[in-house]
Amino acid sequence: MTHQWHDSYRHQITPAHHLDPRSKLFVGLLFIAVVLLTPRFTPVQAAGYPALILIAAALSGVRLRLLAVRFLTIMPFALLMGVSALFSHLSHQEWLGMLGKAMCSIAAMSLLMLTTPFPDLLRALEQLHLPRLLVMFLAFLYRYGGVLYEDAVHLERAWAARYFGRFWLRQWAHLGNILAALFIRSYERAERVFAAMQARGFSSGAAGVRLLHFGFSDAIFVCGGLLLLAAVRWGRFS
Amino acid sequence: MHIPDGFLTPRVWVSLDVVSGSLLALGLRRVSAAFEEKAIPLMGVLAAFIFAGQMINIPVAGGTSGHFLGGGLAGALLGPWAGLVVMSVVLIVQCFLFQDGGAAALGANILNMGVVGSMGGSLFYRTAMGGLHGERRVFWSGFLSGWLSMVLAAGCCAVQLCLSQVVSWSAGLSLIVGIHALVGLLEGIVTGTVLQALSASRPDLVRLDQSRFTLKDGMVWMILLAILFAAARFASEAPDPVQKLLGLK
């Protein structure tokens, strides 16, 4: 199964793709935390945080257009804030600051996931001692989410072909029937999957062939990332 | 309803991350103790089902479309703890893979859609099933579970945004809760229809719930919520939000 949304850059060969997922996860989440904990952006921070994103995007070979598309996910909240600002004390600067923080966070997460295959991320989470049960559920969801999605699309297409032009409230009722069919298919598939897994000697945990190794390049990435981040956050530039 | 990063103040998102993380850890313990080994892959695939179900978009009005959320259904089918775990897994994958909901706001989203949506959904479904009679009681119980869980989750989301002072209490509550009270009708119809169809064709699947909500769990939940609201009280130095909402200050 190909997850087109994030797998398009998975097989590229760039410095970012070779890094240990743990180091990318650490630096990425730290970047998000530092940005969110910045009370109000100074001009240096307002230019510095996006500059760090641009550097990371250049190292990852990710096109900026792809990052821009992902900013659409915050549009409903941005619009809500815009409407609500008419009734509250939220200033334009504060509103723009919130949007800026949201964009930095989305860009950082996007870059992390575009350069890290999800199975590698699961292995990293497992090595970071996240509960094994949680990691296993995540692995199942990643593996079967796409398969079930394809089932769902087939059901949706068949249903749309029979149902054009009808009253939309009734469409929602029929969505229930579609989902019930999908649920039963999923359940029966899960039973077969589990039997196959047991036959192959299933043991809980994230499956993957890549062994994680924290090397010299990771040390440089983490130290460099921390230094740049600290410089933007706390540096005094005249 | 997926809150992105940047819209909640640090005090709000940090306290919600702690509360949701604790509840999720408790849920994982309960699930691993209550469920057999065979049920674990089943739950993983059921999480994938909720995930896939959310991908089907249905036209609403004026060129917009909506999709099924699944918190009430997960709670009704799997019970409170397993429902919480399944919804949390879905939210984590949505956050990481699709950036739908922020990484720092993950605790807030899990609280809204996992704890309130799914655990609340389970509670409403059980209560309605106990109180209603007749052939359509599964549908109406599912409808109430879906609608109430969505409205309460939206209310929780609105309170978090209001505590962060990014929306005013009147606008936040009326806009967010009002919109979701309408959209929740569709969620209720879908939840009720799924449960009705399942109970007709595979009644064994409607009895998957093995993780009961005990008095001890209720106590833990109440204590955590008390901590949450105590922490939220310090989220700003502005007058008490409830007093402000009621126009007392």
CSV table of C-alpha atoms in Angstrom, one decimal, chain B residues 35-218:
chain,number,residue,atom,x,y,z
B,35,PHE,CA,-8.9,-8.3,26.7
B,36,GLU,CA,-7.6,-11.6,25.5
B,37,GLU,CA,-4.5,-11.7,23.2
B,38,LYS,CA,-6.7,-12.4,20.3
B,39,ALA,CA,-8.6,-9.1,20.8
B,40,ILE,CA,-5.5,-7.0,20.5
B,41,PRO,CA,-5.1,-7.2,16.7
B,42,LEU,CA,-8.8,-6.9,16.4
B,43,MET,CA,-8.7,-3.6,18.2
B,44,GLY,CA,-5.9,-2.5,16.0
B,45,VAL,CA,-8.0,-3.2,12.9
B,46,LEU,CA,-11.0,-1.6,14.5
B,47,ALA,CA,-8.9,1.6,14.9
B,48,ALA,CA,-8.1,1.3,11.2
B,49,PHE,CA,-11.9,1.0,10.6
B,50,ILE,CA,-12.6,4.2,12.4
B,51,PHE,CA,-9.8,5.8,10.5
B,52,ALA,CA,-11.1,4.6,7.2
B,53,GLY,CA,-14.7,5.5,8.1
B,54,GLN,CA,-13.6,9.1,8.7
B,55,MET,CA,-12.3,9.3,5.2
B,56,ILE,CA,-15.7,9.0,3.6
B,57,ASN,CA,-17.0,12.5,2.9
B,58,ILE,CA,-20.7,13.1,2.6
B,59,PRO,CA,-22.2,16.4,1.2
B,60,VAL,CA,-23.7,18.6,3.9
B,61,ALA,CA,-24.8,21.9,2.3
B,62,GLY,CA,-23.5,24.7,0.1
B,63,GLY,CA,-20.6,22.7,-1.3
B,64,THR,CA,-19.3,21.6,2.1
B,65,SER,CA,-19.0,18.1,3.2
B,66,GLY,CA,-18.8,16.3,6.6
B,67,HIS,CA,-17.4,13.0,7.8
B,68,PHE,CA,-18.1,10.6,10.5
B,69,LEU,CA,-16.1,11.0,13.8
B,70,GLY,CA,-16.6,7.6,15.5
B,71,GLY,CA,-16.1,8.5,19.2
B,72,GLY,CA,-19.6,7.5,20.2
B,73,LEU,CA,-19.5,4.3,18.1
B,74,ALA,CA,-16.1,3.2,19.5
B,75,GLY,CA,-17.4,3.8,23.0
B,76,ALA,CA,-20.6,1.9,22.4
B,77,LEU,CA,-18.9,-1.1,20.7
B,78,LEU,CA,-15.7,-1.4,22.6
B,79,GLY,CA,-16.5,0.1,26.0
B,80,PRO,CA,-15.0,3.1,27.7
B,81,TRP,CA,-11.3,2.1,28.0
B,82,ALA,CA,-10.8,0.3,24.7
B,83,GLY,CA,-12.8,3.1,23.0
B,84,LEU,CA,-10.4,5.6,24.5
B,85,VAL,CA,-7.4,3.7,23.3
B,86,VAL,CA,-8.7,3.2,19.8
B,87,MET,CA,-9.6,6.9,19.4
B,88,SER,CA,-6.2,7.9,20.8
B,89,VAL,CA,-4.4,5.7,18.3
B,90,VAL,CA,-6.5,7.2,15.5
B,91,LEU,CA,-5.7,10.8,16.7
B,92,ILE,CA,-2.0,10.0,17.1
B,93,VAL,CA,-1.8,8.7,13.5
B,94,GLN,CA,-3.8,11.7,12.2
B,95,CYS,CA,-1.5,14.1,14.0
B,96,PHE,CA,1.7,12.5,12.8
B,97,LEU,CA,0.9,11.5,9.3
B,98,PHE,CA,-1.6,14.1,8.2
B,99,GLN,CA,-0.9,17.0,10.7
B,100,ASP,CA,-4.6,17.0,11.5
B,101,GLY,CA,-4.4,18.3,15.1
B,102,GLY,CA,-1.2,19.6,16.7
B,103,ALA,CA,1.5,17.5,18.4
B,104,ALA,CA,1.4,19.6,21.5
B,105,ALA,CA,-2.4,19.8,21.4
B,106,LEU,CA,-2.7,16.0,21.1
B,107,GLY,CA,-3.6,15.8,24.8
B,108,ALA,CA,-6.5,18.3,24.2
B,109,ASN,CA,-7.7,16.4,21.2
B,110,ILE,CA,-7.5,13.0,23.0
B,111,LEU,CA,-9.5,14.6,25.9
B,112,ASN,CA,-12.2,15.9,23.6
B,113,MET,CA,-12.6,13.0,21.2
B,114,GLY,CA,-11.2,10.1,23.2
B,115,VAL,CA,-12.1,10.7,26.8
B,116,VAL,CA,-15.3,12.8,26.4
B,117,GLY,CA,-16.3,11.5,22.9
B,118,SER,CA,-15.6,7.8,23.4
B,119,MET,CA,-15.9,7.3,27.2
B,120,GLY,CA,-18.9,9.6,27.3
B,121,GLY,CA,-20.4,7.8,24.3
B,122,SER,CA,-20.1,4.5,26.0
B,123,LEU,CA,-21.8,5.9,29.1
B,124,PHE,CA,-24.6,7.4,27.1
B,125,TYR,CA,-25.1,4.2,25.1
B,126,ARG,CA,-25.3,2.0,28.2
B,127,THR,CA,-27.7,4.4,30.0
B,128,ALA,CA,-30.0,4.7,26.9
B,129,MET,CA,-30.0,1.0,26.3
B,130,GLY,CA,-31.1,0.5,29.9
B,131,GLY,CA,-33.8,3.1,29.7
B,132,LEU,CA,-35.3,2.6,26.2
B,133,HIS,CA,-37.5,-0.3,25.0
B,134,GLY,CA,-38.8,-1.5,21.7
B,135,GLU,CA,-37.3,-2.7,18.4
B,136,ARG,CA,-35.5,0.6,17.6
B,137,ARG,CA,-33.8,1.0,20.9
B,138,VAL,CA,-30.4,0.1,19.5
B,139,PHE,CA,-30.8,2.9,16.9
B,140,TRP,CA,-32.0,5.5,19.4
B,141,SER,CA,-29.3,4.6,21.9
B,142,GLY,CA,-26.7,4.8,19.2
B,143,PHE,CA,-28.2,8.1,18.0
B,144,LEU,CA,-28.0,9.6,21.5
B,145,SER,CA,-24.6,8.3,22.1
B,146,GLY,CA,-23.3,9.8,18.8
B,147,TRP,CA,-25.0,13.1,19.2
B,148,LEU,CA,-24.3,13.7,22.8
B,149,SER,CA,-20.7,12.6,22.6
B,150,MET,CA,-20.1,15.0,19.7
B,151,VAL,CA,-21.8,18.0,21.4
B,152,LEU,CA,-19.9,17.4,24.6
B,153,ALA,CA,-16.6,17.0,22.8
B,154,ALA,CA,-17.3,20.3,21.0
B,155,GLY,CA,-18.2,21.9,24.3
B,156,CYS,CA,-14.9,20.7,25.8
B,157,CYS,CA,-13.0,22.0,22.7
B,158,ALA,CA,-14.8,25.4,23.1
B,159,VAL,CA,-13.9,25.6,26.8
B,160,GLN,CA,-10.3,24.9,26.1
B,161,LEU,CA,-10.1,27.7,23.4
B,162,CYS,CA,-12.0,30.1,25.7
B,163,LEU,CA,-9.6,29.3,28.6
B,164,SER,CA,-6.8,30.1,26.2
B,165,GLN,CA,-8.5,33.4,25.5
B,166,VAL,CA,-8.4,33.0,21.8
B,167,VAL,CA,-12.2,33.1,21.5
B,168,SER,CA,-14.7,34.9,23.6
B,169,TRP,CA,-16.9,32.7,25.8
B,170,SER,CA,-20.1,33.7,24.1
B,171,ALA,CA,-18.8,33.4,20.5
B,172,GLY,CA,-16.8,30.3,21.2
B,173,LEU,CA,-19.5,28.3,22.9
B,174,SER,CA,-22.3,29.4,20.6
B,175,LEU,CA,-20.3,28.9,17.4
B,176,ILE,CA,-18.5,25.7,18.2
B,177,VAL,CA,-21.3,24.0,20.2
B,178,GLY,CA,-24.0,25.3,17.9
B,179,ILE,CA,-22.4,24.0,14.7
B,180,HIS,CA,-21.6,20.7,16.3
B,181,ALA,CA,-25.1,20.3,17.7
B,182,LEU,CA,-26.4,20.3,14.1
B,183,VAL,CA,-23.5,18.2,12.7
B,184,GLY,CA,-24.0,15.9,15.6
B,185,LEU,CA,-27.4,14.9,14.3
B,186,LEU,CA,-25.7,13.4,11.3
B,187,GLU,CA,-23.2,11.6,13.6
B,188,GLY,CA,-26.1,10.3,15.6
B,189,ILE,CA,-27.9,9.0,12.6
B,190,VAL,CA,-24.7,7.2,11.4
B,191,THR,CA,-23.9,5.8,14.8
B,192,GLY,CA,-27.4,4.5,15.3
B,193,THR,CA,-27.6,3.0,11.8
B,194,VAL,CA,-24.3,1.2,12.2
B,195,LEU,CA,-25.3,-0.3,15.6
B,196,GLN,CA,-28.7,-1.2,14.3
B,197,ALA,CA,-27.3,-2.9,11.2
B,198,LEU,CA,-24.6,-4.7,13.2
B,199,SER,CA,-27.1,-5.9,15.8
B,200,ALA,CA,-29.2,-7.3,13.0
B,201,SER,CA,-26.5,-9.1,11.1
B,202,ARG,CA,-23.7,-9.8,13.6
B,203,PRO,CA,-25.1,-9.4,17.1
B,204,ASP,CA,-21.9,-11.0,18.5
B,205,LEU,CA,-19.9,-7.9,17.4
B,206,VAL,CA,-22.1,-5.6,19.4
B,207,ARG,CA,-21.0,-7.3,22.5
B,208,LEU,CA,-17.3,-6.7,22.1
B,209,ASP,CA,-17.1,-4.6,25.2
B,210,GLN,CA,-15.1,-6.3,27.9
B,211,SER,CA,-13.6,-3.4,29.8
B,212,ARG,CA,-16.2,-2.3,32.3
B,213,PHE,CA,-16.3,1.2,33.8
B,214,THR,CA,-16.0,0.6,37.5
B,215,LEU,CA,-16.5,2.9,40.5
B,216,LYS,CA,-12.7,3.0,40.9
B,217,ASP,CA,-12.3,4.2,37.3
B,218,GLY,CA,-15.0,6.8,37.9
